[in-house]
PDB file of C-alpha atoms in Angstrom:
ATOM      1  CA  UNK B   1       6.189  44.003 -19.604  1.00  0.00           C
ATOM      2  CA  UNK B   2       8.711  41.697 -21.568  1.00  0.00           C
ATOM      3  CA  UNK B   3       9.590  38.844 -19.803  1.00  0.00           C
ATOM      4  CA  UNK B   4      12.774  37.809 -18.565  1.00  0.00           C
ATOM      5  CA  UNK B   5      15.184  34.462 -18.233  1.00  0.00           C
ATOM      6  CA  UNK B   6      16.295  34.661 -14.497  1.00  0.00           C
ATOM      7  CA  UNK B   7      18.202  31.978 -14.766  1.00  0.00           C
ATOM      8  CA  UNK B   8      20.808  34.293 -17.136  1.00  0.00           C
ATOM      9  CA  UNK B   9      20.923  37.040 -14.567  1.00  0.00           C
ATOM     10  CA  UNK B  10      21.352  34.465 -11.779  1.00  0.00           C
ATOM     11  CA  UNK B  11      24.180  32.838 -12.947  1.00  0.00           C
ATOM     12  CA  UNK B  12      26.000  35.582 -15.146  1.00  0.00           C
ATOM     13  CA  UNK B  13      29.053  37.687 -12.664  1.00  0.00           C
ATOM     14  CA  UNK B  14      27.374  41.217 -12.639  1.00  0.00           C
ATOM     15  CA  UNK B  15      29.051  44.144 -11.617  1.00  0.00           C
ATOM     16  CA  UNK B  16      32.765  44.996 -11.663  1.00  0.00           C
ATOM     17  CA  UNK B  17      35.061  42.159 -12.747  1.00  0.00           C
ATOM     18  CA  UNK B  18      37.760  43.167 -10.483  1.00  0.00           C
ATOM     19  CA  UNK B  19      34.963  42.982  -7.233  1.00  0.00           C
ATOM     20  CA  UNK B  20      35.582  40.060  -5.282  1.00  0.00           C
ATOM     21  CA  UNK B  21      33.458  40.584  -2.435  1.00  0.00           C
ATOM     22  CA  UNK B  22      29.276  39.717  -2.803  1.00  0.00           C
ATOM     23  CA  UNK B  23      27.119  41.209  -0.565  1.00  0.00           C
ATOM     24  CA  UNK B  24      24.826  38.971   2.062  1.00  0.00           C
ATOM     25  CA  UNK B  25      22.028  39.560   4.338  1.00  0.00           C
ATOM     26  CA  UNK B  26      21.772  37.227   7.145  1.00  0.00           C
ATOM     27  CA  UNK B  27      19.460  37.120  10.483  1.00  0.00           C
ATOM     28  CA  UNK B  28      21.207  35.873  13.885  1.00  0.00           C
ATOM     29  CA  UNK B  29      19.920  36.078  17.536  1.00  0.00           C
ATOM     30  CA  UNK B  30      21.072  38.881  19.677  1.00  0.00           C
ATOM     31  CA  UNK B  31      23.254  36.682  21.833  1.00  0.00           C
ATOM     32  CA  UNK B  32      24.726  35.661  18.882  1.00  0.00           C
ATOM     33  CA  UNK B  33      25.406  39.231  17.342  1.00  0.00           C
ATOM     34  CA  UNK B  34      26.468  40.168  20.875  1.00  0.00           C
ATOM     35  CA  UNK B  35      29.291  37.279  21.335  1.00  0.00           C
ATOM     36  CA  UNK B  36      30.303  38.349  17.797  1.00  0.00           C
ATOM     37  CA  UNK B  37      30.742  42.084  18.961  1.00  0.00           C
ATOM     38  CA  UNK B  38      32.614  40.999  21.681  1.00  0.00           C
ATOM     39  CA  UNK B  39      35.076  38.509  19.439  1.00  0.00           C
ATOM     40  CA  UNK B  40      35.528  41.440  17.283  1.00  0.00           C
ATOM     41  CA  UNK B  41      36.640  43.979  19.661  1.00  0.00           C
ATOM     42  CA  UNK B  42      38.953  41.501  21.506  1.00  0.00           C
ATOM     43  CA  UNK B  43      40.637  40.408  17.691  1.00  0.00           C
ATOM     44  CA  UNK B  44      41.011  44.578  17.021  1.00  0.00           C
ATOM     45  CA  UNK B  45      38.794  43.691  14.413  1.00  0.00           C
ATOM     46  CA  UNK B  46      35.019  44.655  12.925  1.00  0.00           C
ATOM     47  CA  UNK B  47      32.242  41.473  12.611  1.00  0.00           C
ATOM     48  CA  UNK B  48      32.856  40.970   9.099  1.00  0.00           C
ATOM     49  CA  UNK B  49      36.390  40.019   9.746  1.00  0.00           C
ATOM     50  CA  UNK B  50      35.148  37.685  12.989  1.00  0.00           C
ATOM     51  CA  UNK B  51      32.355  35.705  10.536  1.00  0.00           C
ATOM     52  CA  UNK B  52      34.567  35.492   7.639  1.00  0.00           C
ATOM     53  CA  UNK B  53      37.449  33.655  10.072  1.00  0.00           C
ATOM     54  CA  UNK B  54      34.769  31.657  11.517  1.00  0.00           C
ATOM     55  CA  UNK B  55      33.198  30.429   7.876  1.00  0.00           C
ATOM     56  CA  UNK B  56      37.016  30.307   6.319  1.00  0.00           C
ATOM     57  CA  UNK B  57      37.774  27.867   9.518  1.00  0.00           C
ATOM     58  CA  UNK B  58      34.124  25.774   9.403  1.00  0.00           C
ATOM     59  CA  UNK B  59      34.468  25.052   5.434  1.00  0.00           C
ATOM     60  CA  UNK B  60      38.567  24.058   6.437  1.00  0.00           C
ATOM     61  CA  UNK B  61      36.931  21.453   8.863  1.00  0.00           C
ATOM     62  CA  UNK B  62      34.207  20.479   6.213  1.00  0.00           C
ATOM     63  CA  UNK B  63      37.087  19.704   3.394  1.00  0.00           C
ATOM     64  CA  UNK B  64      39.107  17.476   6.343  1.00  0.00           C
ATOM     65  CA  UNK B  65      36.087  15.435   7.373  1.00  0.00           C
ATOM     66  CA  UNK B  66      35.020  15.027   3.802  1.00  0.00           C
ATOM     67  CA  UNK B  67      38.703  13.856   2.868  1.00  0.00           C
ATOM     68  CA  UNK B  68      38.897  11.719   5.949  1.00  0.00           C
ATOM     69  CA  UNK B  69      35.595   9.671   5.540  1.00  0.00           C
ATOM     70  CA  UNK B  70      37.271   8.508   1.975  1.00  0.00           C
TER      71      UNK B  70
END
């Protein structure tokens, strides 16, 4: 078998230029799955859309104490 450079395939975009969303597999607890069911059917809303609030609102609090401790 020919060997390959991974680091070409690992940085290169692949697939569809026009995809914006990457996949990700991810383990939690079942408490924690459980509250996120629960946030999701009180927002009207599936978990995806409850752990990409929560990430888009942890990074926003990242940038501000990053800016604020310059």
């Amino acid at each position: 078998m020919r060997k390959r450079n991974l680091s070409h395939f690992l940085t290169k975009p692949q697939g569809r230029l026009g995809n914006t969303n990457t996949n990700m597999t991810f383990s939690m607890s079942r408490e924690t799955a459980a509250r996120l069911r629960d946030a999701a059917l009180a927002k009207g809303t599936d978990m995806q859309g409850v752990v990409e609030l929560a990430v888009d609102e942890w990074l926003a609090r990242q940038t501000e104490i990053s800016e604020a401790s310059r």
